[in-house]
Every structure is written in structure tokens, then in C-alpha cells.
Amino acid sequence: MMEEKKTPKKQEVFRYEQIAGDVIQLIEQGTYRSGERIPSVRQMSQQQGASISSVLQAYLLLENRGLIEVRPQSGYYVRAAPIDNLPEPEISSPGLDPNHVNLHDLMMMAMRDSLNPGLVQLGAAMPNLELLPTERINRIMAGLARTASKGTHRYELPPGLEELRVQIARHAVNSGCQLSPNEIVITSGGVEGIDLCLHAVCNPGDIVAIESPMYFGTLQILEVHGLRALEIPTNPRDGISLEALQFAIEHNPIKAVLTISNFNNPLGSCIPDEKKKELVELLARYDIPLIDNDVSGEIYFTEKRPWVTKAYDKKGLVMLCSSFSKDISPSLRVGWVAPGRHKNTVEWLKFTTSVATATLPQMAIAQFLESGGYDHQLRRIRREYASNVALLSQAVTRNFPAGTRVTRPSGGFVLWVQLPETVDSLELYALALKNSITITPGYLFSPTNQFYNFIRLNAAAWTYPIERAVRRLGELVVELAGKNAV
Ligand SMILES: Cc1ncc(COP(=O)(O)O)c(C=O)c1O
């Protein structure tokens, strides 16, 4: 037998994960099709120069993910493909008037339930903690605490740590952006960045055009600032309708437009790059700022990273917001904004709101980016999330009743599920909670009740308890659909 290849350090991909990744690729490219036998453990161990136990572990992982199945005395087989994909939800059709947001009670309820460790968490869009580079970041922070000790305790006043801004600017080249570190302001997470941008360009009572549905964290900011949301029809594939947006602009004094152009949460939509350009040009004609939240832009399942709207910004009107919460750690609270022509105002508001973002997390993330660890991390999570999203989608397809629709995102890790019209997502929420499961009800993603029969599911992790929970959820939907149809 060939010699076992070197085992990577712990924070890197384990050998069995590499083997599992290779098998996934072979399945995805059609080398092994559904129902076909894959190489035996012994054959794979020889092919890969890996130990029997690494291959066994890899096969167990694939089995747990529902990709292969073991047939006693026969071997391992690619699991039969699920029934046809469910249809996707159609483009949203909100009303034409702006509305105040009033979601805080619902939001607090969902937040409290998301903290309960006794529940299977399908609701909150938390990244999979197993996939975060926690040990690596902790080691970097311990090293910094030793070597830079006093430096870690100084204020890093706005615009924030220069080394980090340099790293962010270098990384932004991948998204089509030629940013200078001087154009960037570090924030305490992505939501703070959006808050600062809205505060910089709007006054209470102003109208903000938003993609519909929209991430509830952003709707909360509109609520707190007394802003009115004008929901624009948004397609689950290619995002906000430019025709509808132009119509809205011509009929309302819109002060800002809010998008998640890459992998809208919850919709999963991604505005194609050419359409992003048109969007930026449209807003440039009316001199309206675009606040674009790119928090999941790095988690793409396609060949190439989709660009950011900022790549097309000639007038400094795009305020690009992002954070490291989805791919490094939500708890470090490090995000950033490239606010274009409103940079000075955003910097001042950052200073008046929270003075500075904590220094040690900024230093740690800068070092992580510089070391190349971030690129490695992103490659890993893209693969894992693509697989987990597919697995959750297949489970919804298998377990939910006729009339269900589900999105097919090409990035991020959430699914937006449209339930039969007789199912109310808050009724389902209560029922699911009794079964120790959380979901996010569609009500949270709009100031009107247009998504009463939608739910958002988090696809970041795929485990047996989650698979069981999705099955149970499907039964509950069937139960509610039947009961309410009577
Ligand atoms: C679209 C979107 N924006 C922002 C955030 C939060 O970002 P942060 O934790 O960096 O404030 C989330 C988290 O779920 C999100 O889904």
C-alpha cells in the first residue's frame, strides 16, 4: 500500500474531508451517477494513498450527508437522485406605497428563541460554527496578546486599523473593486455599517426603496430611524426589478435604495453583473445612494465571484457594506463600509455612535487575511455550504406537501420556502417550537404581511438531528395545510 499522505494541521482540511470532497466532485461531474457503486474502501484507500480509517471516515461523512448509502455485502452507492426540484417562488409583488416598519416584537421573539440551545435551530442565519476558523483565530489572538500586548488596548479610531483596511482593499479586487484603504471605514459588524449609511443619507420619515423580501436586521434599522420602506418586486434569481424601481423613483421622493445584490437574505437572489451596472447607472441618473449589503458575497457556489455594485460606481453613490460575520466569526463584530462620497459623514457617525471597533479582533482578522488563511477558509466553506444547501433543499422536496416552492440560491446558506397558501408561518412557528424546532416566519422580511406563508430555513449545517427536524417540519406543514383547508 502507498504511504499515507501528510496529515494537514488541524485548522486545515482533514484528509478524510479531502477524500469526501473528491468523491462529491466525482458525483457532481457525473463520473458516478445516482444508483452506481463507488470504489470500495480498500480501492479508494489505494487510489488516494490514504489509510483505511480516513476513507471510512470520509464515507461516513458522505453517508451522513445523504450522498451515498451502504448496501450490506455489496458496497457504497450514490444515493438515488431525489424527485424533481420543487418550483421556485415567483417574483414578489408588494404594494406601491411606502410603509413604516413595526416588527420589533416579532423580532425579539425570534431572537430569544434563537438563543435556546434545546431547540434545533433552523431559523437564525447563523454560520455553521464547525466551519469557522476558530482555533486559528484564537491562536492569532493569543499571539497578538503576547507580542503586541499594549497595542491591543489602544483605541483604533475611525476609519479603523490601517493594516485591516489594506487587506480588505486587496481582497476587494476579486469583486471587481479598485478600493483605496482610505475609502474604507471599519465598523462593528455589517449591521452597524448599514445603520451608519442610512443615518448618513436619510432623515426620519424619508422613503427607502428595498428589495422585497429584505433581511429583517435591515428593516429594524428603518424602524429605529423612523424611515419608510418602499418594497420593490424582486426575483428569486436575478434580484430587484429595475423597471419597478424606476417607476417607484419617478413616483416617490426616494432617498436611498437598499439591496443585498449578492445572495439576498432570505431570497438567495444574485443580481447578474451586467444588471448591477444598469442598477448603478439608473441611480446615478437620479443621484440616489445605493446601500449594498455584501455580507455573503464571498460564499458563492459558481466558478467566479459575482462582482459588487461598487465596481460600477463612478459617482461615489454606492455605499458598500460587508462583514466577516458569515465566514470568520460573527462574535468578533468586525465589518466595513466603503461609503463613497459620504465617507466623512459615516466616519463621524461611527465615532459618535461607538467611538471605535474593538482593536484585537481587527488585528486578528488583518493577520488572518494577510496569511492567506482567509482564502483557504473561503474555499472550504463554499464547498460545504453548496452541499448543505442542496441537501436541505432535497429534504424539503421530499418532506413538504404539494404547493411548496423553494429557492435555488447560487450562494449563501439560506433557503426561502413558500408554503401552501393555507399555511400561516406564525402558526407553523408556534407548532414547530412545541416540537423543539425554530424557523424564521416570513412576516419578518417585510413591513406588510405579504410573506405570511413563507419561511426561511438555515442550511449552514446538515446533521441527523437537522434531517429529522426537517422531516417533522414537513409533517407539521402537511397537518396545517390540511386543517386550514377544511
Ligand atoms: C444579510 C445580512 N446582513 C447582515 C447580517 C449581520 O451582519 P453582522 O453580524 O456582521 O452585523 C446578517 C446576519 O445574519 C445578514 O444575513
XYZ file of C-alpha atoms and ligand atoms in Angstrom:
502
model
C 0.000 0.000 0.000
C 1.182 3.532 -0.749
C 2.395 5.714 2.056
C -0.274 7.814 3.830
C -0.040 11.431 2.682
C 0.880 14.074 5.216
C -1.959 14.963 7.594
C -2.611 18.710 7.434
C -2.550 20.850 10.541
C -5.766 20.822 12.465
C -7.208 24.086 11.226
C -6.783 22.925 7.641
C -8.903 20.392 5.823
C -8.584 16.878 7.253
C -7.573 14.014 4.972
C -10.994 12.401 5.197
C -12.615 15.701 4.237
C -10.371 15.907 1.177
C -11.389 12.403 0.169
C -15.063 13.217 0.754
C -14.623 16.400 -1.313
C -13.091 14.394 -4.172
C -15.966 11.933 -4.132
C -18.505 14.794 -4.106
C -16.776 16.245 -7.140
C -16.879 12.904 -8.930
C -20.596 12.635 -8.205
C -21.286 16.221 -9.240
C -19.438 15.877 -12.527
C -21.309 12.673 -13.304
C -18.394 10.226 -13.057
C -20.521 8.291 -10.577
C -24.235 8.669 -11.110
C -27.122 8.009 -8.808
C -27.534 4.342 -8.001
C -23.980 3.487 -9.101
C -21.342 1.909 -6.897
C -18.363 3.986 -5.888
C -14.933 2.382 -5.236
C -14.730 0.121 -2.192
C -12.951 1.382 0.907
C -9.860 -0.650 0.013
C -9.784 0.533 -3.618
C -10.226 4.161 -2.558
C -7.521 3.834 0.063
C -5.135 2.597 -2.644
C -6.205 5.211 -5.195
C -5.827 8.057 -2.734
C -2.797 6.787 -0.835
C -4.848 7.174 2.316
C -5.410 4.945 5.318
C -8.459 2.694 5.525
C -9.720 4.687 8.508
C -9.517 8.001 6.607
C -11.589 6.533 3.774
C -14.066 5.012 6.220
C -14.446 8.376 7.896
C -14.935 10.055 4.515
C -17.623 7.556 3.532
C -19.349 8.010 6.875
C -19.401 11.758 6.290
C -20.899 11.286 2.827
C -23.437 8.864 4.211
C -24.406 11.344 6.938
C -24.882 13.963 4.273
C -27.204 11.668 2.385
C -24.958 11.499 -0.686
C -24.117 7.814 -0.564
C -25.643 4.773 1.070
C -24.199 1.494 2.202
C -25.733 -1.723 0.907
C -24.766 -4.668 3.121
C -22.391 -7.134 1.462
C -22.366 -5.045 -1.668
C -20.653 -1.722 -1.088
C -21.257 2.008 -1.187
C -23.648 3.532 -3.749
C -24.529 7.049 -4.836
C -27.971 7.694 -3.427
C -30.791 7.886 -5.893
C -31.477 11.437 -7.006
C -34.459 12.990 -5.302
C -37.681 13.645 -7.088
C -37.712 16.652 -9.389
C -36.836 20.004 -7.875
C -39.721 21.984 -6.474
C -40.625 25.121 -8.414
C -39.134 28.416 -7.247
C -41.242 31.205 -5.736
C -42.291 33.831 -8.251
C -41.163 37.445 -8.262
C -42.590 39.241 -5.207
C -45.480 41.655 -5.770
C -45.606 44.180 -2.935
C -47.939 47.187 -2.906
C -46.986 50.540 -4.388
C -46.970 52.594 -1.180
C -44.192 53.112 1.366
C -44.796 51.727 4.849
C -43.443 52.256 8.336
C -41.861 49.148 9.830
C -43.226 47.646 13.035
C -41.523 44.341 13.625
C -39.751 44.678 16.957
C -41.974 42.325 18.994
C -41.707 39.554 16.427
C -38.004 40.151 16.036
C -37.351 39.907 19.788
C -39.383 36.697 19.987
C -37.339 35.120 17.191
C -34.101 36.348 18.728
C -34.891 34.860 22.160
C -35.828 31.510 20.655
C -32.632 31.509 18.601
C -30.680 31.547 21.869
C -32.294 28.381 23.220
C -29.753 25.521 22.937
C -32.524 22.966 23.473
C -34.042 23.728 20.063
C -32.989 22.577 16.609
C -32.087 25.923 15.092
C -33.382 26.146 11.547
C -34.313 29.795 11.948
C -31.395 32.121 12.629
C -28.972 32.578 9.713
C -26.015 31.624 11.871
C -22.952 30.279 10.103
C -22.002 26.701 10.929
C -19.705 27.061 13.934
C -17.896 23.862 12.925
C -16.817 25.573 9.716
C -15.376 28.731 11.260
C -11.581 29.031 11.596
C -11.935 29.339 15.357
C -8.736 27.675 16.504
C -6.646 29.593 14.012
C -8.169 32.933 15.028
C -7.782 32.109 18.710
C -4.121 31.278 18.165
C -3.570 34.528 16.272
C -5.246 36.472 19.078
C -3.200 34.711 21.757
C -0.038 35.527 19.795
C -1.067 39.172 19.433
C -1.892 39.428 23.118
C 1.673 38.284 23.878
C 3.611 40.228 21.273
C 1.554 43.393 20.812
C 0.172 43.453 24.321
C -0.371 47.193 24.982
C -1.127 47.899 21.338
C -4.179 45.660 21.546
C -5.710 48.035 24.097
C -5.436 51.364 22.297
C -8.446 52.926 20.565
C -8.386 52.222 16.861
C -10.376 55.330 15.976
C -12.291 55.662 12.691
C -11.593 54.860 9.963
C -10.110 51.860 11.824
C -6.948 49.744 11.721
C -4.893 50.577 8.646
C -3.472 47.052 8.174
C -7.005 45.693 8.061
C -8.176 48.325 5.579
C -5.204 47.481 3.366
C -6.091 43.780 3.450
C -9.757 44.499 2.705
C -8.813 46.725 -0.240
C -6.520 43.995 -1.633
C -9.193 41.371 -1.243
C -11.845 43.602 -2.864
C -10.010 43.322 -6.189
C -11.618 39.856 -6.518
C -15.024 41.514 -6.511
C -14.149 43.939 -9.285
C -13.361 46.849 -6.948
C -10.332 49.111 -7.023
C -10.652 50.423 -3.468
C -8.089 52.504 -1.644
C -7.662 51.695 2.069
C -8.578 55.359 2.636
C -12.055 54.781 1.239
C -12.861 52.167 3.895
C -14.319 52.615 7.386
C -14.192 49.681 9.806
C -17.458 49.028 11.660
C -18.651 46.768 14.465
C -20.251 44.219 12.162
C -22.212 44.608 8.950
C -25.434 45.840 10.513
C -23.687 48.810 12.079
C -22.350 49.735 8.636
C -25.855 49.723 7.138
C -27.146 51.719 10.086
C -24.432 54.362 9.634
C -25.089 54.620 5.898
C -28.837 55.053 6.328
C -28.254 57.581 9.068
C -25.828 59.463 6.818
C -28.222 59.889 3.900
C -31.759 59.843 5.366
C -33.912 61.737 7.860
C -36.925 60.384 9.787
C -39.941 59.935 7.546
C -37.848 59.536 4.374
C -38.570 56.745 1.914
C -36.053 53.986 1.266
C -36.603 51.561 -1.632
C -35.765 47.995 -0.637
C -35.596 44.594 -2.229
C -38.610 42.522 -1.237
C -38.172 40.354 0.824
C -35.427 42.029 2.847
C -33.274 40.823 5.762
C -35.084 41.806 8.969
C -31.948 43.265 10.608
C -32.069 45.999 7.980
C -35.813 46.506 8.396
C -35.138 47.045 12.102
C -32.819 49.908 11.255
C -35.557 51.535 9.169
C -37.915 51.107 12.112
C -35.497 52.654 14.605
C -34.774 55.644 12.342
C -38.464 56.218 11.523
C -37.842 55.582 7.809
C -40.467 54.254 5.438
C -39.840 51.174 3.333
C -40.967 51.062 -0.267
C -40.787 47.408 -1.282
C -39.735 46.708 -4.849
C -40.627 43.438 -6.627
C -37.628 41.127 -6.501
C -36.982 37.963 -8.444
C -35.510 34.918 -6.635
C -32.966 34.541 -9.440
C -31.782 37.978 -10.542
C -32.918 40.293 -7.778
C -34.621 43.673 -7.797
C -36.768 44.657 -10.797
C -35.179 47.697 -12.418
C -38.413 48.628 -14.207
C -40.321 48.621 -10.915
C -37.515 50.548 -9.224
C -37.525 53.212 -11.925
C -41.310 53.525 -11.662
C -41.006 53.875 -7.881
C -38.324 56.556 -8.235
C -40.479 58.502 -10.680
C -43.415 58.492 -8.272
C -41.757 58.858 -4.857
C -39.009 61.025 -3.314
C -36.713 58.055 -2.653
C -33.685 58.934 -0.524
C -31.768 55.661 -0.753
C -32.017 52.168 -2.197
C -31.118 49.111 -0.129
C -30.072 45.854 -1.753
C -28.303 42.614 -0.982
C -27.219 42.229 -4.555
C -25.222 39.025 -3.960
C -27.320 36.315 -2.280
C -30.150 38.268 -0.762
C -31.162 37.001 2.653
C -33.691 35.333 2.564
C -34.293 35.193 -1.197
C -30.889 33.944 -2.353
C -31.133 36.141 -5.461
C -27.967 37.376 -7.148
C -28.135 40.364 -9.484
C -26.110 39.467 -12.595
C -23.087 41.746 -13.032
C -24.438 43.429 -16.174
C -27.678 44.219 -14.339
C -25.700 45.588 -11.386
C -24.133 48.041 -13.803
C -27.588 49.086 -15.035
C -28.771 49.490 -11.446
C -25.836 51.740 -10.572
C -26.332 53.781 -13.753
C -30.062 54.147 -13.088
C -29.449 55.506 -9.592
C -26.650 57.735 -10.855
C -29.152 59.419 -13.191
C -31.306 60.349 -10.186
C -28.399 60.927 -7.792
C -29.734 58.363 -5.290
C -27.323 56.481 -2.987
C -27.286 52.692 -3.178
C -26.558 50.923 0.121
C -25.479 47.440 -0.923
C -25.010 44.747 1.717
C -22.421 42.206 0.515
C -22.141 40.201 3.721
C -22.468 36.832 1.919
C -20.832 37.815 -1.378
C -17.836 35.540 -0.786
C -19.993 32.452 -0.330
C -20.678 31.716 -3.996
C -21.130 28.255 -5.487
C -20.290 29.270 -9.031
C -16.898 29.420 -10.772
C -16.404 33.117 -10.333
C -17.135 35.571 -7.559
C -20.024 37.821 -8.529
C -18.882 41.431 -8.597
C -20.143 44.089 -6.253
C -22.188 47.092 -7.397
C -19.346 49.298 -6.181
C -17.298 48.034 -9.143
C -19.513 50.171 -11.424
C -19.708 53.255 -9.229
C -18.420 56.359 -10.992
C -20.137 58.992 -8.837
C -19.343 57.746 -5.328
C -23.012 56.893 -4.773
C -22.582 53.233 -3.845
C -22.143 52.584 -0.131
C -20.777 49.046 0.012
C -21.230 47.268 3.371
C -19.789 43.939 4.417
C -18.540 41.984 7.404
C -16.613 38.896 8.438
C -19.547 37.505 10.411
C -20.509 34.804 7.923
C -17.075 33.478 7.089
C -14.699 34.159 10.024
C -16.717 34.818 13.162
C -19.987 36.569 13.991
C -18.776 37.306 17.512
C -15.684 39.341 16.603
C -18.050 42.057 15.356
C -15.869 43.319 12.545
C -17.390 44.758 9.390
C -16.597 47.544 6.975
C -18.101 50.135 4.685
C -16.844 51.840 1.553
C -19.257 54.796 1.726
C -18.148 56.673 -1.400
C -18.896 60.378 -1.293
C -20.462 60.080 2.185
C -17.296 58.764 3.788
C -16.691 61.706 6.101
C -20.230 61.602 7.456
C -20.072 57.835 8.005
C -16.732 58.177 9.779
C -18.107 60.899 12.031
C -21.253 58.893 12.796
C -19.117 55.844 13.597
C -17.138 57.917 16.070
C -20.248 59.396 17.717
C -22.081 56.041 17.844
C -19.478 53.659 19.211
C -16.128 55.546 19.098
C -14.230 52.613 17.612
C -14.427 48.917 16.795
C -12.505 46.680 19.239
C -8.813 46.602 18.314
C -7.793 42.978 18.917
C -10.383 41.469 16.530
C -9.330 43.959 13.832
C -5.684 42.960 14.278
C -6.505 39.264 14.242
C -8.573 39.472 11.074
C -5.890 41.565 9.339
C -3.307 38.886 10.147
C -5.616 36.088 9.058
C -6.214 37.768 5.706
C -2.543 38.529 5.204
C -1.501 34.938 5.917
C -3.734 33.570 3.137
C -5.837 31.755 5.747
C -8.962 33.608 4.633
C -8.755 32.369 1.032
C -8.303 28.823 2.243
C -11.258 29.232 4.619
C -13.483 30.584 1.852
C -12.686 27.703 -0.485
C -13.677 25.268 2.225
C -16.959 26.885 3.237
C -18.114 27.443 -0.337
C -17.908 23.688 -0.925
C -19.589 22.792 2.361
C -22.399 25.326 2.064
C -23.141 24.367 -1.546
C -23.521 20.775 -0.422
C -25.594 21.609 2.678
C -27.936 23.904 0.749
C -28.509 21.120 -1.794
C -29.175 18.599 0.980
C -31.680 20.814 2.768
C -33.408 21.606 -0.487
C -33.706 17.895 -1.277
C -35.099 17.235 2.196
C -37.733 19.965 1.735
C -38.591 18.459 -1.640
C -39.048 15.023 -0.085
C -40.967 16.059 3.023
C -43.100 19.127 2.263
C -46.538 18.905 0.627
C -47.585 19.805 -2.908
C -47.855 23.547 -3.360
C -44.482 24.188 -1.689
C -41.880 26.204 -3.593
C -38.241 26.663 -2.732
C -35.438 28.906 -3.942
C -32.260 27.658 -5.665
C -29.595 30.042 -4.434
C -26.170 30.074 -6.034
C -24.572 31.275 -2.817
C -25.096 31.981 0.885
C -26.693 29.410 3.137
C -30.394 30.119 3.493
C -33.455 28.802 1.712
C -36.689 30.720 1.238
C -39.643 28.365 1.253
C -43.112 29.266 0.051
C -45.727 27.102 1.757
C -49.222 26.302 0.501
C -51.486 29.350 0.828
C -53.458 27.819 3.691
C -50.375 27.695 5.936
C -49.598 30.672 8.145
C -45.919 30.843 9.042
C -46.593 32.144 12.561
C -48.951 29.260 13.271
C -46.225 26.951 11.969
C -43.656 28.767 14.122
C -45.671 28.050 17.285
C -46.218 24.426 16.326
C -42.565 23.930 15.394
C -41.494 25.396 18.729
C -43.607 22.801 20.540
C -41.581 20.251 18.581
C -38.306 21.914 19.646
C -37.617 23.406 16.224
C -37.173 27.053 15.256
C -37.829 28.575 11.853
C -37.981 32.200 10.747
C -41.518 33.218 9.795
C -41.908 35.171 6.547
C -43.613 38.071 8.346
C -40.180 39.239 9.496
C -38.965 40.059 5.997
C -41.480 42.725 5.048
C -43.289 45.624 6.735
C -46.515 44.317 5.170
C -47.795 40.790 5.639
C -47.159 39.663 2.081
C -44.920 36.730 3.107
C -47.319 35.241 5.661
C -46.940 31.783 4.069
C -43.144 31.827 3.655
C -40.393 30.641 5.982
C -36.626 30.997 5.913
C -34.529 27.949 6.751
C -30.861 27.976 7.644
C -28.891 25.459 5.570
C -25.489 26.088 7.145
C -25.268 22.656 8.783
C -26.530 19.221 7.836
C -26.747 16.620 10.598
C -29.087 13.802 11.593
C -30.982 15.945 14.137
C -31.487 18.567 11.432
C -32.621 15.979 8.919
C -35.125 14.663 11.486
C -36.303 18.194 12.252
C -36.928 18.938 8.562
C -38.926 15.727 8.269
C -41.016 16.714 11.293
C -41.462 20.228 9.954
C -42.787 18.752 6.724
C -45.351 16.755 8.727
C -46.419 19.914 10.557
C -46.868 21.798 7.285
C -48.977 18.919 5.927
C -51.042 18.993 9.140
C -51.623 22.765 8.976
C -52.343 22.776 5.259
C -54.981 20.039 5.773
C -56.530 21.650 8.846
C -56.830 25.111 7.333
C -58.127 23.846 4.019
C -61.233 22.445 5.722
C -27.935 39.967 5.066
C -27.278 40.125 6.395
N -26.679 41.272 6.702
C -26.055 41.438 7.875
C -26.036 40.436 8.811
C -25.388 40.633 10.131
O -24.093 41.019 9.965
P -23.205 41.345 11.247
O -23.363 40.217 12.213
O -21.846 41.462 10.684
O -23.698 42.638 11.813
C -26.650 39.243 8.553
C -26.661 38.178 9.558
O -27.459 37.295 9.574
C -27.278 39.077 7.305
O -27.867 37.930 7.000
